[in-house]
Amino acid sequence: MESLNALLQGMGLMHLGAGQAIMLLVSLLLLWLAIAKKFEPLLLLPIGFGGLLSNIPEAGMALTALESLLAHHDAGQLAVIAAKLNCAPDVHAIKEALALALPSVQSQMENLAVDMGYTPGVLALFYKVAIGSGVAPLVIFMGVGAMTDFGPLLANPRTLLLGAAAQFGIFATVLGALTLNYFGLISFTLPQAAAIGI
């Protein structure tokens, strides 16, 4: 009975939170829609698979080295990090201090966690290399552009005007958001205006 209990404790299901359970169900729904219903498989399959991997309990695939250190709650290691950040040796206090810290200090804390023996998860490394550097969106859009079927466009060239109008709408929305910011009606930064336009 003890070995069965140890097996259940080691599976990670005992550490499954409500948020993780909901996200696992959403990820499975996205995978089902992509595979069984053939609904936008190029979009939903990677999103569902990534959501599934990042929400596996106790796997730590999406955690950075510093987040792994904070998740293990080792009092001695937390004290070292807290001393560097000048805060209480509590996980919540450290997270608040990190949120307010400069990026260089955050990088130093990350390196300190690596020196203590913690490693980032696979998805955290992928995020840093592909998404954080900005390479993945470029490759994704190039791939989608290469896979685009231009047959309907060539058969009816007037649809080119529809696509051009859609692109103009994106730029007009960005300029409209920045205009609202200029006149002080609603405050938008350039990245926020670009997100609204897209």
Coordinates of C-alpha atoms in Angstrom, one line a residue:
M1 CA 0.0 0.0 0.0
E2 CA 2.9 2.4 0.8
S3 CA 4.4 1.8 -2.7
L4 CA 1.1 2.5 -4.3
N5 CA 0.8 5.7 -2.3
A6 CA 4.4 6.7 -3.3
L7 CA 3.5 6.1 -6.9
L8 CA 0.5 8.3 -6.7
Q9 CA 2.5 11.0 -5.0
G10 CA 5.2 10.9 -7.6
M11 CA 2.9 11.0 -10.6
G12 CA 2.2 14.7 -10.2
L13 CA -1.6 14.4 -10.3
M14 CA -1.7 15.1 -6.6
H15 CA -0.2 18.5 -7.3
L16 CA -2.7 19.3 -10.1
G17 CA -4.3 22.7 -9.5
A18 CA -7.7 23.9 -10.8
G19 CA -6.1 26.3 -13.3
Q20 CA -3.9 23.5 -14.7
A21 CA -6.8 21.1 -14.9
I22 CA -8.9 23.7 -16.9
M23 CA -6.0 24.5 -19.2
L24 CA -5.3 20.8 -19.8
L25 CA -9.0 20.4 -20.8
V26 CA -8.8 23.4 -23.1
S27 CA -5.6 22.0 -24.6
L28 CA -7.2 18.6 -25.2
L29 CA -10.2 20.4 -26.8
L30 CA -7.9 22.3 -29.2
L31 CA -6.1 19.1 -30.1
W32 CA -9.5 17.3 -30.8
L33 CA -10.7 20.2 -32.9
A34 CA -7.4 20.2 -34.9
I35 CA -7.2 16.4 -35.4
A36 CA -10.7 15.0 -35.4
K37 CA -12.6 18.0 -36.9
K38 CA -9.7 19.3 -39.1
F39 CA -10.5 22.8 -37.9
E40 CA -7.5 25.1 -38.4
P41 CA -5.0 22.3 -37.7
L42 CA -1.9 24.5 -38.4
L43 CA -3.0 26.9 -35.7
L44 CA -4.7 24.7 -33.1
L45 CA -2.4 21.7 -33.0
P46 CA 0.7 23.6 -31.9
I47 CA -1.3 25.7 -29.5
G48 CA -3.0 22.7 -27.9
F49 CA 0.3 20.7 -27.7
G50 CA 2.1 23.6 -26.1
G51 CA -0.7 24.2 -23.6
L52 CA -0.6 20.5 -22.8
L53 CA 3.1 20.4 -22.2
S54 CA 3.3 23.6 -20.2
N55 CA 0.5 22.6 -17.8
I56 CA 1.7 19.1 -16.9
P57 CA 1.8 19.2 -13.0
E58 CA 5.3 19.2 -11.4
A59 CA 7.1 18.8 -14.7
G60 CA 8.5 22.3 -14.7
M61 CA 8.8 22.4 -18.5
A62 CA 7.9 26.1 -18.7
L63 CA 9.8 27.2 -15.7
T64 CA 13.0 29.2 -15.8
A65 CA 15.8 28.3 -13.4
L66 CA 14.8 31.0 -11.0
E67 CA 11.2 29.9 -11.1
S68 CA 12.3 26.3 -10.4
L69 CA 14.3 27.6 -7.4
L70 CA 11.2 29.5 -6.1
A71 CA 9.0 26.5 -6.6
H72 CA 11.2 24.2 -4.4
H73 CA 11.0 26.5 -1.4
D74 CA 14.6 25.7 -0.1
A75 CA 15.0 28.1 2.8
G76 CA 18.8 28.5 2.4
Q77 CA 18.6 29.3 -1.3
L78 CA 15.6 31.7 -0.8
A79 CA 17.7 33.5 1.8
V80 CA 20.6 34.0 -0.6
I81 CA 18.2 35.4 -3.3
A82 CA 16.4 37.6 -0.8
A83 CA 19.7 39.0 0.5
K84 CA 20.7 40.0 -3.1
L85 CA 17.3 41.6 -3.6
N86 CA 17.1 43.2 -0.2
C87 CA 13.7 41.7 0.7
A88 CA 12.2 39.1 3.1
P89 CA 13.2 35.5 2.4
D90 CA 9.6 34.7 1.4
V91 CA 8.6 33.4 -2.1
H92 CA 6.0 36.2 -2.5
A93 CA 8.3 38.9 -1.4
I94 CA 11.0 37.7 -3.7
K95 CA 8.5 37.6 -6.7
E96 CA 7.4 41.2 -5.9
A97 CA 11.1 42.3 -5.7
L98 CA 11.9 40.6 -9.0
A99 CA 8.9 42.3 -10.7
L100 CA 10.3 45.7 -9.7
A101 CA 14.0 44.8 -10.3
L102 CA 15.9 46.0 -13.4
P103 CA 16.4 43.4 -16.2
S104 CA 20.1 43.2 -15.3
V105 CA 19.3 42.3 -11.7
Q106 CA 16.7 39.7 -13.0
S107 CA 19.4 38.2 -15.2
Q108 CA 21.9 38.1 -12.3
M109 CA 19.3 36.2 -10.2
E110 CA 18.7 33.8 -13.0
N111 CA 22.4 33.1 -13.3
L112 CA 22.6 32.6 -9.5
A113 CA 19.8 30.0 -9.7
V114 CA 21.7 28.2 -12.5
D115 CA 24.8 28.3 -10.3
M116 CA 22.8 26.7 -7.5
G117 CA 22.0 23.7 -9.8
Y118 CA 18.6 24.6 -11.2
T119 CA 18.0 24.4 -15.0
P120 CA 15.3 26.0 -17.1
G121 CA 12.7 23.8 -18.6
V122 CA 12.6 22.9 -22.3
L123 CA 9.7 25.3 -23.0
A124 CA 11.4 28.1 -21.2
L125 CA 14.5 27.6 -23.3
F126 CA 12.4 27.5 -26.5
Y127 CA 10.7 30.7 -25.4
K128 CA 14.0 32.4 -24.8
V129 CA 15.6 31.3 -28.0
A130 CA 12.7 31.4 -30.5
I131 CA 10.0 33.8 -29.1
G132 CA 12.0 36.1 -26.9
S133 CA 14.5 36.8 -29.7
G134 CA 11.7 37.4 -32.2
V135 CA 12.8 34.7 -34.6
A136 CA 9.8 32.3 -34.3
P137 CA 7.1 34.8 -35.4
L138 CA 9.1 35.6 -38.5
V139 CA 9.6 31.9 -39.4
I140 CA 6.0 31.1 -38.7
F141 CA 4.7 33.9 -41.0
M142 CA 7.2 33.0 -43.7
G143 CA 6.0 29.3 -43.5
V144 CA 2.3 30.3 -43.6
G145 CA 3.0 32.6 -46.5
A146 CA 4.8 29.8 -48.4
M147 CA 1.8 27.5 -47.8
T148 CA -0.8 30.0 -48.9
D149 CA -2.9 28.9 -51.9
F150 CA -3.0 31.8 -54.4
G151 CA -5.3 29.9 -56.7
P152 CA -8.5 31.8 -55.7
L153 CA -6.6 35.1 -56.0
L154 CA -5.4 34.3 -59.5
A155 CA -8.8 33.1 -60.6
N156 CA -10.5 36.3 -59.4
P157 CA -7.9 39.2 -59.2
R158 CA -10.5 41.6 -57.8
T159 CA -10.1 39.8 -54.4
L160 CA -6.7 41.5 -54.2
L161 CA -8.5 44.7 -53.4
L162 CA -10.2 43.0 -50.4
G163 CA -6.8 41.9 -49.0
A164 CA -5.4 45.4 -49.6
A165 CA -8.3 46.9 -47.7
A166 CA -7.7 44.5 -44.8
Q167 CA -4.0 45.6 -44.6
F168 CA -5.0 49.2 -44.8
G169 CA -7.4 48.6 -41.9
I170 CA -4.6 47.4 -39.7
F171 CA -2.5 50.5 -40.4
A172 CA -5.5 52.8 -40.0
T173 CA -6.3 51.2 -36.6
V174 CA -2.7 51.6 -35.4
L175 CA -2.7 55.3 -36.5
G176 CA -6.1 55.8 -34.9
A177 CA -4.9 54.5 -31.6
L178 CA -1.8 56.6 -31.7
T179 CA -4.0 59.6 -32.6
L180 CA -6.2 59.0 -29.5
N181 CA -3.0 58.9 -27.5
Y182 CA -1.7 62.2 -29.0
F183 CA -4.8 64.1 -28.2
G184 CA -4.9 62.6 -24.7
L185 CA -8.3 60.9 -25.0
I186 CA -7.0 57.3 -24.3
S187 CA -3.4 56.5 -23.4
F188 CA -1.8 53.9 -25.8
T189 CA 1.8 53.0 -26.3
L190 CA 3.1 52.0 -29.7
P191 CA 3.2 48.3 -28.8
Q192 CA -0.4 48.5 -27.5
A193 CA -1.5 50.3 -30.6
A194 CA 0.2 47.6 -32.8
A195 CA -1.6 44.9 -30.8
I196 CA -4.9 46.6 -31.3
G197 CA -4.3 46.9 -35.0
I198 CA -3.4 43.2 -35.4

